[in-house]
PDB file of C-alpha atoms in Angstrom:
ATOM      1  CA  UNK A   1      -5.009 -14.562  18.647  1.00  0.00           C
ATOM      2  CA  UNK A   2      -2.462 -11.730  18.842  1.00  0.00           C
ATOM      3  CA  UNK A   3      -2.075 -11.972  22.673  1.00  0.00           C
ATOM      4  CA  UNK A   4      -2.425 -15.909  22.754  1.00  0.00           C
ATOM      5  CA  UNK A   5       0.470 -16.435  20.283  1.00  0.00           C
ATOM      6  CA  UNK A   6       2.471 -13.662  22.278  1.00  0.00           C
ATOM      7  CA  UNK A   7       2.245 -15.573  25.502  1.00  0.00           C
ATOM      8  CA  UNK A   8       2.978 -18.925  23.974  1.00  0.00           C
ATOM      9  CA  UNK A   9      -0.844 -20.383  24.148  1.00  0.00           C
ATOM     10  CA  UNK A  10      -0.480 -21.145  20.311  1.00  0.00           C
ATOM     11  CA  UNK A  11       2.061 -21.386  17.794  1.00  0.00           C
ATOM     12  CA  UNK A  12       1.927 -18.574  14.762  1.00  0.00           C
ATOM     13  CA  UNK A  13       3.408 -15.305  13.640  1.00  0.00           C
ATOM     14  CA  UNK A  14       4.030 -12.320  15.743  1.00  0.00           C
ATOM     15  CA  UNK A  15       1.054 -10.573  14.587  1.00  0.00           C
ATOM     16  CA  UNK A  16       0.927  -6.180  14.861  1.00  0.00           C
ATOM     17  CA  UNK A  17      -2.826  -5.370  14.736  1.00  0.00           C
ATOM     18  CA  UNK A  18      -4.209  -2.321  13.116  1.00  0.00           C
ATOM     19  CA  UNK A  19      -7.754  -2.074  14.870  1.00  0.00           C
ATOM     20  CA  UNK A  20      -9.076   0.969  12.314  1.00  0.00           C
ATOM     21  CA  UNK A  21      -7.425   2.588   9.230  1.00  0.00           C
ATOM     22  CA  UNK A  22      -7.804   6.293   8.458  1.00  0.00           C
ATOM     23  CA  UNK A  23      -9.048   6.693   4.763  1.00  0.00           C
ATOM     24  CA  UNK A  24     -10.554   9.765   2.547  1.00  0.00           C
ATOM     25  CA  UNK A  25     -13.494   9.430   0.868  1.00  0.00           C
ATOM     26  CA  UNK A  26     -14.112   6.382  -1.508  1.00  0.00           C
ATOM     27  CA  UNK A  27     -14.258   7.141  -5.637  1.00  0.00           C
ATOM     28  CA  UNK A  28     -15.847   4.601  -8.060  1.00  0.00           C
ATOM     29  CA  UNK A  29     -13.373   1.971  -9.140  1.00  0.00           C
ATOM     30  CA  UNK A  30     -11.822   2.214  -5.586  1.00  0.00           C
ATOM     31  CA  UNK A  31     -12.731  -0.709  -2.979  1.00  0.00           C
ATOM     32  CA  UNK A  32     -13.433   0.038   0.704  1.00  0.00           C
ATOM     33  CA  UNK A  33     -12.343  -2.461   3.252  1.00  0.00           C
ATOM     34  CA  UNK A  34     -14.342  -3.101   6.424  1.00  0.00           C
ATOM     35  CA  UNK A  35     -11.886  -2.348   8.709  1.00  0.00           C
ATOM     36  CA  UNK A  36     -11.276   1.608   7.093  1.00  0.00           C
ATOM     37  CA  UNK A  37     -14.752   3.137   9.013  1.00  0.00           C
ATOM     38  CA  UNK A  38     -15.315   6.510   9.545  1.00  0.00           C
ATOM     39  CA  UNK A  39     -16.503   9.357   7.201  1.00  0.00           C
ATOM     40  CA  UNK A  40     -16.113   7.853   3.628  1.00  0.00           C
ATOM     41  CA  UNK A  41     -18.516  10.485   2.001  1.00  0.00           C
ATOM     42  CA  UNK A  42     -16.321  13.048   2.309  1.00  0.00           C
ATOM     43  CA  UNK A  43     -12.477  14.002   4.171  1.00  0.00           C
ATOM     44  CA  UNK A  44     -11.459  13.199   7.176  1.00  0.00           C
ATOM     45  CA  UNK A  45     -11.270  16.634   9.514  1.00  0.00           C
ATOM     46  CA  UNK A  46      -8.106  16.618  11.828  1.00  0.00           C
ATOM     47  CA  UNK A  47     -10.708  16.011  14.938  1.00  0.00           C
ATOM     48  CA  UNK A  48     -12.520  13.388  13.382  1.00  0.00           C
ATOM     49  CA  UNK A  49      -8.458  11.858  12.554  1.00  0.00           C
ATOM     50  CA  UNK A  50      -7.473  12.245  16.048  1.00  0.00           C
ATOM     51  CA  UNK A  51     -10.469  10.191  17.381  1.00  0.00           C
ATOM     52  CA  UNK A  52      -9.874   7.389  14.569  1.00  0.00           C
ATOM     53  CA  UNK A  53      -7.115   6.872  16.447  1.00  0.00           C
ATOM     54  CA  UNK A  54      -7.708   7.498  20.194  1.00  0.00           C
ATOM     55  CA  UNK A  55     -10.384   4.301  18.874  1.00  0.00           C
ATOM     56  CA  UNK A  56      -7.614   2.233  17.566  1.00  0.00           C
ATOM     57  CA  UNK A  57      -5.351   3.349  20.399  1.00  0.00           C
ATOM     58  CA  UNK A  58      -8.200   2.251  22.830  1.00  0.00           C
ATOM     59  CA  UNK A  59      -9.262  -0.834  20.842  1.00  0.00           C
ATOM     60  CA  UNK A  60      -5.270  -2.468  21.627  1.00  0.00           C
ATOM     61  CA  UNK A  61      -3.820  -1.567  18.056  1.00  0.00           C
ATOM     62  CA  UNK A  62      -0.049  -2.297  17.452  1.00  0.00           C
ATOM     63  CA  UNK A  63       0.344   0.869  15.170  1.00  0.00           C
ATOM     64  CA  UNK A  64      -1.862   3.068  13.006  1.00  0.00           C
ATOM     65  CA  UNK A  65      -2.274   2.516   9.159  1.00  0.00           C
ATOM     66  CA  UNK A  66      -3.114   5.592   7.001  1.00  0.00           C
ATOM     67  CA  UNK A  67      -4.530   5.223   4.215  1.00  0.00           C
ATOM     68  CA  UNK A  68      -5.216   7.499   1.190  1.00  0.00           C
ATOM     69  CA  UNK A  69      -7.379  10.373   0.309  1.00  0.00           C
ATOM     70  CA  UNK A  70      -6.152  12.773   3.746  1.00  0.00           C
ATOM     71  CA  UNK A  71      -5.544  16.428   2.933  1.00  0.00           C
ATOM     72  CA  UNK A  72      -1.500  17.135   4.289  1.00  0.00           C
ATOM     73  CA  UNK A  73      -2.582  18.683   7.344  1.00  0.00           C
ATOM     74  CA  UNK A  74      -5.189  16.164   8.174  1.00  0.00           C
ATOM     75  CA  UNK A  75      -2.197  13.297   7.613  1.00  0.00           C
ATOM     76  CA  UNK A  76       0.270  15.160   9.483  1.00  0.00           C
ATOM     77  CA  UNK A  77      -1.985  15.664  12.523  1.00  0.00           C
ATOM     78  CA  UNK A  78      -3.123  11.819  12.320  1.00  0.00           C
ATOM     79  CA  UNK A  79       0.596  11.119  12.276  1.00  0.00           C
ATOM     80  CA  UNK A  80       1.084  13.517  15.513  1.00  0.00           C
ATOM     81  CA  UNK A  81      -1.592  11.923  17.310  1.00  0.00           C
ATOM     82  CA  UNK A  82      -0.237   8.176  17.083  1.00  0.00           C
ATOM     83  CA  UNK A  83       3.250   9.092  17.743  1.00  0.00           C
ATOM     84  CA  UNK A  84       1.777  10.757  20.952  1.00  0.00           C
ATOM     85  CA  UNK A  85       0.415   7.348  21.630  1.00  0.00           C
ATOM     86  CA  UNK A  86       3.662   5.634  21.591  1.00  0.00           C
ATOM     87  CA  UNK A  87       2.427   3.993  18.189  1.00  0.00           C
ATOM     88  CA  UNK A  88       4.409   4.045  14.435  1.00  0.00           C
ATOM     89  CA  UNK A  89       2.556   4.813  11.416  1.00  0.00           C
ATOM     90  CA  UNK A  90       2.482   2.630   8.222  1.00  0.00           C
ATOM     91  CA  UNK A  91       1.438   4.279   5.326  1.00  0.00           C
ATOM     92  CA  UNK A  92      -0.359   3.801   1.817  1.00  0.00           C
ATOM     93  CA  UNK A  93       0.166   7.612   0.803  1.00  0.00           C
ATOM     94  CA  UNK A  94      -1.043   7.524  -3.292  1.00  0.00           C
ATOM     95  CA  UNK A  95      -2.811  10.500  -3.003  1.00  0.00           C
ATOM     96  CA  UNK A  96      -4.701  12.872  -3.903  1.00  0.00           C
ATOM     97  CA  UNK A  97      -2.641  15.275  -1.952  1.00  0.00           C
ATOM     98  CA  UNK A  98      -0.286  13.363  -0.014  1.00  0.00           C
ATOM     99  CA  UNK A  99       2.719  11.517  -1.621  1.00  0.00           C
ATOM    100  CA  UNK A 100       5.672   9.266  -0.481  1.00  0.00           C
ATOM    101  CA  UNK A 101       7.506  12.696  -0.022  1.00  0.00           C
ATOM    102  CA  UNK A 102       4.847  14.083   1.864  1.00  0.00           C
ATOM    103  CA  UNK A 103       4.261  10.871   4.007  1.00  0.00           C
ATOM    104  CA  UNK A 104       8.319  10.962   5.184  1.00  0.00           C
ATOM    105  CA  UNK A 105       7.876  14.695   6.310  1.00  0.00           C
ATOM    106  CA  UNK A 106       4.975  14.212   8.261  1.00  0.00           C
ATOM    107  CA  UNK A 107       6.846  11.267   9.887  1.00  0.00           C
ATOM    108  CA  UNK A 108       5.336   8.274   8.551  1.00  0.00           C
ATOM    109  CA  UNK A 109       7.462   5.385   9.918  1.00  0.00           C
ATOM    110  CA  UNK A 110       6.931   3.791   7.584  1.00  0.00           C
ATOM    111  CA  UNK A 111       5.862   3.275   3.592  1.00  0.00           C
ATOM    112  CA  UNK A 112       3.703   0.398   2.891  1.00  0.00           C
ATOM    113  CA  UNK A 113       4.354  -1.124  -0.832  1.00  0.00           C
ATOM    114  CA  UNK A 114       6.581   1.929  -1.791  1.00  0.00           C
ATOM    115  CA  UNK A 115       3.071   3.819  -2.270  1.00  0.00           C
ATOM    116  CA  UNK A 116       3.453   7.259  -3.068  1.00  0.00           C
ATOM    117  CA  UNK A 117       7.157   7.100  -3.841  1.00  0.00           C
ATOM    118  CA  UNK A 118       6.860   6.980  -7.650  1.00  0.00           C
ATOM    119  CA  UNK A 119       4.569  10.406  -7.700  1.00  0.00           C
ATOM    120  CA  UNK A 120       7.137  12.405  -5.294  1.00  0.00           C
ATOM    121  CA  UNK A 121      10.344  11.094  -7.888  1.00  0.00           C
ATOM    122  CA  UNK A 122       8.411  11.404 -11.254  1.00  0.00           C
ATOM    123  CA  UNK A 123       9.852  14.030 -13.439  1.00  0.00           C
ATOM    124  CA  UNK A 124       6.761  15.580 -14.085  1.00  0.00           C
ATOM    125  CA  UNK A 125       4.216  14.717 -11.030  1.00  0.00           C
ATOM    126  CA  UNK A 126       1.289  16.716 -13.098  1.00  0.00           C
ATOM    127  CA  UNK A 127       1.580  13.984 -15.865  1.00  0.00           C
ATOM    128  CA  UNK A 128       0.110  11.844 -12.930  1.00  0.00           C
ATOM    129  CA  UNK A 129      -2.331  14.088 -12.011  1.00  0.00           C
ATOM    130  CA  UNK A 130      -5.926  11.582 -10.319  1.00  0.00           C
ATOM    131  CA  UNK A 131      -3.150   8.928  -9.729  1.00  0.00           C
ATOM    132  CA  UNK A 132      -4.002   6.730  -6.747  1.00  0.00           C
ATOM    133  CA  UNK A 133      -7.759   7.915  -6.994  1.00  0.00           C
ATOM    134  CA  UNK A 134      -8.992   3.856  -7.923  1.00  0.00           C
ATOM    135  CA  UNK A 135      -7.573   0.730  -7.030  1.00  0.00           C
ATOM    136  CA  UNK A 136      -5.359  -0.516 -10.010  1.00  0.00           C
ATOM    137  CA  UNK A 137      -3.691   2.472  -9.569  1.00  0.00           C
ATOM    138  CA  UNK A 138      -2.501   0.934  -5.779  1.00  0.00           C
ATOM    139  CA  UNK A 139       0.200  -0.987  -7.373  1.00  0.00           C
ATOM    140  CA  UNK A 140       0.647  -0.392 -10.933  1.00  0.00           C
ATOM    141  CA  UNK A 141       4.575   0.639 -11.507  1.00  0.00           C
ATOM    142  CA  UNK A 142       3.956   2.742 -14.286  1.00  0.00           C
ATOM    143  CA  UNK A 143       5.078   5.883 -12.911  1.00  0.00           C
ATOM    144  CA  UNK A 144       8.394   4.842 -12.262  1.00  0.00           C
ATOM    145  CA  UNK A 145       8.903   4.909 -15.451  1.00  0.00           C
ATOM    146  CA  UNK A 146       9.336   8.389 -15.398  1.00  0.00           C
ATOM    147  CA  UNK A 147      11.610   8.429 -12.608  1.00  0.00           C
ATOM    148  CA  UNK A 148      14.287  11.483 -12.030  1.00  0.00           C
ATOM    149  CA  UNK A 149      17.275  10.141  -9.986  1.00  0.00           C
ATOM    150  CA  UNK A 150      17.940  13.418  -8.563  1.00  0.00           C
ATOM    151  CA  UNK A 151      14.718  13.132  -6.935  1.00  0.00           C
ATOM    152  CA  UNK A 152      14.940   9.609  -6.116  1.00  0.00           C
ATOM    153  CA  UNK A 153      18.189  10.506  -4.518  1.00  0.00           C
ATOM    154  CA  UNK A 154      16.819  13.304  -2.114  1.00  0.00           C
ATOM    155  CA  UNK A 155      14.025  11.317  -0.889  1.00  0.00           C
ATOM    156  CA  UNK A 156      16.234   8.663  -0.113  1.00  0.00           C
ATOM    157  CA  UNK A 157      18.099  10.903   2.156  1.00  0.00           C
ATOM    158  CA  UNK A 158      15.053  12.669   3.561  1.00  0.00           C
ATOM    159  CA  UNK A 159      13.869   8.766   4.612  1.00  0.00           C
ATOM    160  CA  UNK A 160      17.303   7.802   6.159  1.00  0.00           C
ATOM    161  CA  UNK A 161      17.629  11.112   8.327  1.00  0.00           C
ATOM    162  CA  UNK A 162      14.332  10.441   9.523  1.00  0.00           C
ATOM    163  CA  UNK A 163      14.964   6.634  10.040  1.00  0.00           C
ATOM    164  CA  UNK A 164      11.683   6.156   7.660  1.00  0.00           C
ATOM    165  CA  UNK A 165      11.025   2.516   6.935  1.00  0.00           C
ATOM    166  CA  UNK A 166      10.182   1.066   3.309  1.00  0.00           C
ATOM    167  CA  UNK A 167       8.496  -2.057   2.807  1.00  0.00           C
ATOM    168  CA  UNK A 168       8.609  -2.288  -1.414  1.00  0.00           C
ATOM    169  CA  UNK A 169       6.400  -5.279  -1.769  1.00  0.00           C
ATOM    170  CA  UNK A 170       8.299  -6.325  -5.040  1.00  0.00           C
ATOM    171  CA  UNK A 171       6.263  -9.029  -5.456  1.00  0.00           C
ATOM    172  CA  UNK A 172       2.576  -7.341  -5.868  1.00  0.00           C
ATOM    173  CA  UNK A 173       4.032  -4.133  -8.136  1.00  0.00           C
ATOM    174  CA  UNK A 174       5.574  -6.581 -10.342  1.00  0.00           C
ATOM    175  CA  UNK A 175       2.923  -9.005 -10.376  1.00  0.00           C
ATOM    176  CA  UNK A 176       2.964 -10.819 -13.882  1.00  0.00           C
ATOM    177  CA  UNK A 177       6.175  -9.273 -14.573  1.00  0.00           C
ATOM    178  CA  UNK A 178       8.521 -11.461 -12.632  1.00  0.00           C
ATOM    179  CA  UNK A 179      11.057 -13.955 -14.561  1.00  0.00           C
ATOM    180  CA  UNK A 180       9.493 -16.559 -12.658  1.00  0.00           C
ATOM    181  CA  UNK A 181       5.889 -15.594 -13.571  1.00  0.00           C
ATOM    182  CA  UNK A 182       4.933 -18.919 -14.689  1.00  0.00           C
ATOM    183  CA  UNK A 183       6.263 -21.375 -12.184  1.00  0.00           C
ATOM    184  CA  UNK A 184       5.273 -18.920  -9.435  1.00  0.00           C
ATOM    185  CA  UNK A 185       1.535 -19.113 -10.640  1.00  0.00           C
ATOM    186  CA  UNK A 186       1.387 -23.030 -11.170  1.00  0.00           C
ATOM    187  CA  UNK A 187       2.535 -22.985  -8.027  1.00  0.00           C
ATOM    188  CA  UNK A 188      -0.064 -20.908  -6.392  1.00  0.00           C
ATOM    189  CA  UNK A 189      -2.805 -22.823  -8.319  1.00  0.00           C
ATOM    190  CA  UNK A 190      -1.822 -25.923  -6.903  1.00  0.00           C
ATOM    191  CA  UNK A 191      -1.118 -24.977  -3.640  1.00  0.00           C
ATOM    192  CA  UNK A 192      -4.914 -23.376  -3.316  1.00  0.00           C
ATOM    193  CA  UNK A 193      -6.325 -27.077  -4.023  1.00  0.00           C
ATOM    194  CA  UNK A 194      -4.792 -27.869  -0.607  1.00  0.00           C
ATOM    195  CA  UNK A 195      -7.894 -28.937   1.193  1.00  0.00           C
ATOM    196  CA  UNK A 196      -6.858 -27.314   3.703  1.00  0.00           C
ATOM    197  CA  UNK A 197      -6.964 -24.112   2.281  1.00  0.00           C
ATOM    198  CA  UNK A 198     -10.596 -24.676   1.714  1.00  0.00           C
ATOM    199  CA  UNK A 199     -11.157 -21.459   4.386  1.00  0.00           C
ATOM    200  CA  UNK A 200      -9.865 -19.141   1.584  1.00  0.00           C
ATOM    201  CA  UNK A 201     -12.892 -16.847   0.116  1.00  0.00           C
ATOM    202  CA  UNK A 202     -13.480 -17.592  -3.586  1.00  0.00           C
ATOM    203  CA  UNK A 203     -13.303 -13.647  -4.403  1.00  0.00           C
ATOM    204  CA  UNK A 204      -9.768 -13.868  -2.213  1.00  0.00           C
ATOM    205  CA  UNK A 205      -8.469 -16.982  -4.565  1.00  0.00           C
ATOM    206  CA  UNK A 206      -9.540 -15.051  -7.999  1.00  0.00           C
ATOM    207  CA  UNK A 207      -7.963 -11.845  -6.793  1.00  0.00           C
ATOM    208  CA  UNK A 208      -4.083 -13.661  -5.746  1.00  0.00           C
ATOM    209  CA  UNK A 209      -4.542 -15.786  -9.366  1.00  0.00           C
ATOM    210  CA  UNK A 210      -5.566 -12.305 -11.689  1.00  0.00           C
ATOM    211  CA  UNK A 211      -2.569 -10.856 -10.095  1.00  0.00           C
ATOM    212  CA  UNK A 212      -0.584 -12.500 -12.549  1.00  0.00           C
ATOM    213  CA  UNK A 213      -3.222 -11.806 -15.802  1.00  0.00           C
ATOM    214  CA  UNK A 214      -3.880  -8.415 -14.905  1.00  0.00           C
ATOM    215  CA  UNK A 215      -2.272  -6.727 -17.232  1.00  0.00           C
ATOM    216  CA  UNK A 216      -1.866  -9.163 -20.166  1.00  0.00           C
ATOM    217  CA  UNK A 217      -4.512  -7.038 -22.186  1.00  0.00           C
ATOM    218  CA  UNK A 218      -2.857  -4.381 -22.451  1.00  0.00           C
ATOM    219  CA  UNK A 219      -1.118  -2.877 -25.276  1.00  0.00           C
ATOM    220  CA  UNK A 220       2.540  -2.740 -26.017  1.00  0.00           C
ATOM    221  CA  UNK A 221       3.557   0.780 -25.207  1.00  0.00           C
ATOM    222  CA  UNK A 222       1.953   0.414 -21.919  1.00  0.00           C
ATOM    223  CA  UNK A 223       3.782  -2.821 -21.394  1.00  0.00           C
ATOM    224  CA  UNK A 224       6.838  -1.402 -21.872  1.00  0.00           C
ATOM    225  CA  UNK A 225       6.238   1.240 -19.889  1.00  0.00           C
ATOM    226  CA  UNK A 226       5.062  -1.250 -17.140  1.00  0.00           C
ATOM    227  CA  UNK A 227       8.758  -3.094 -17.595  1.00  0.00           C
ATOM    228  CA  UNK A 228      10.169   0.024 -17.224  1.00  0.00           C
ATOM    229  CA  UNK A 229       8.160   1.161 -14.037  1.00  0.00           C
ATOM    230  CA  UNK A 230       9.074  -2.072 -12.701  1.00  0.00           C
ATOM    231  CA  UNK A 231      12.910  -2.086 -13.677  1.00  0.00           C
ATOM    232  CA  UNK A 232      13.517   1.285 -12.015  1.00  0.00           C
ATOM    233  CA  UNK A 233      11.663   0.741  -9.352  1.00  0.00           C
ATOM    234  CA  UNK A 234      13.801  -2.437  -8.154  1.00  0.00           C
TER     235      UNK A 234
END
């Protein structure tokens, strides 16, 4: 589809393909997707890294996507190897050694979702100590709350000397949070009884619709800190 749409055979998106992701080992709570392979029982060494992606490289991928759970030096060489390629690296760097901070030094090219960022500017990172080690943790804006700007200045600096991309994904950290939470969810209700739609996996519909309920339950002081998170992190 990728090529097709480049050469004008069909009408769509310009689509970059990530062919494998490099991902540490998976923790209960924390989902694996099909297209992360490799070792999941346990880290990634930096040869079993570099041939994740000589196989993407190999298998046509647009750019390399790095995951978390990859000790610094693994990361760094993974980042190495795909820059040898001629490919960039985007990034989901929430841990459990390797941060938004860590990510730009290594020469990420770019941060997917702001991950990682809220750890490496947190005024005390050990208060976040696990953080990133399940799924809710992916894009819960908590942290910022506890945001130093004198660290939030630096990285910003260490990002634009190394021309290091951010992609915030505003949307999905602030999901339920928004202003326009409730028009933007009748909206997306309606629009998935579009027969046409009808492709869309039942599991994939629940998941985009509990975005916006996900944290209702929860208790005021961590829905203020959630507003919080969410305010500094805009």
């Amino acid at each position: 589809r990728r090529d097709a749409i480049a050469r004008g055979r069909v009408l769509g998106p310009r689509l970059f393909v990530v062919v494998e992701s490099l991902l540490g080992p998976v923790k209960p709570g924390r989902v694996a997707y099909t297209r992360e392979r490799g070792r999941q029982d346990k880290p990634l060494t930096i040869e079993e890294a570099r041939a994740v992606v000589k196989r993407a490289v190999a298998g046509g991928a647009d750019l390399i996507n790095i995951r978390r759970g990859l000790s610094q030096e693994v990361f760094q060489e993974a980042v190495a190897e795909a820059h040898r390629a001629g490919l960039a690296v985007v990034a989901q760097p929430i841990g459990p050694t390797v941060f938004g901070r860590e990510a730009v030094l290594a020469g990420a090219d770019v941060l997917e979702h702001a991950a990682g960022i809220n750890i490496s500017i947190a005024k005390d990172a050990s208060k976040w100590q696990g953080w990133g080690e399940i799924e809710l943790h992916s894009l819960d804006p908590r942290p910022f709350a506890d945001m130093d700007e004198g660290k939030a200045e630096e990285l910003i600096g260490q990002m634009v000397a190394r021309n290091t991309y951010l992609e915030p994904d505003l949307i999905a950290q602030g999901r339920g949070l928004h202003e326009q939470r409730n028009e933007w969810e009748k909206h997306d209700a309606e629009l998935l009884q579009n027969p046409e739609l009808g492709y869309i996996p039942e599991g994939t519909r629940h998941k985009w619709m509990s975005n916006y309920t996900e944290f209702d339950a929860w208790g005021p002081a961590e829905q203020e800190q959630l507003r919080k998170g969410f305010h500094n992190m805009q």
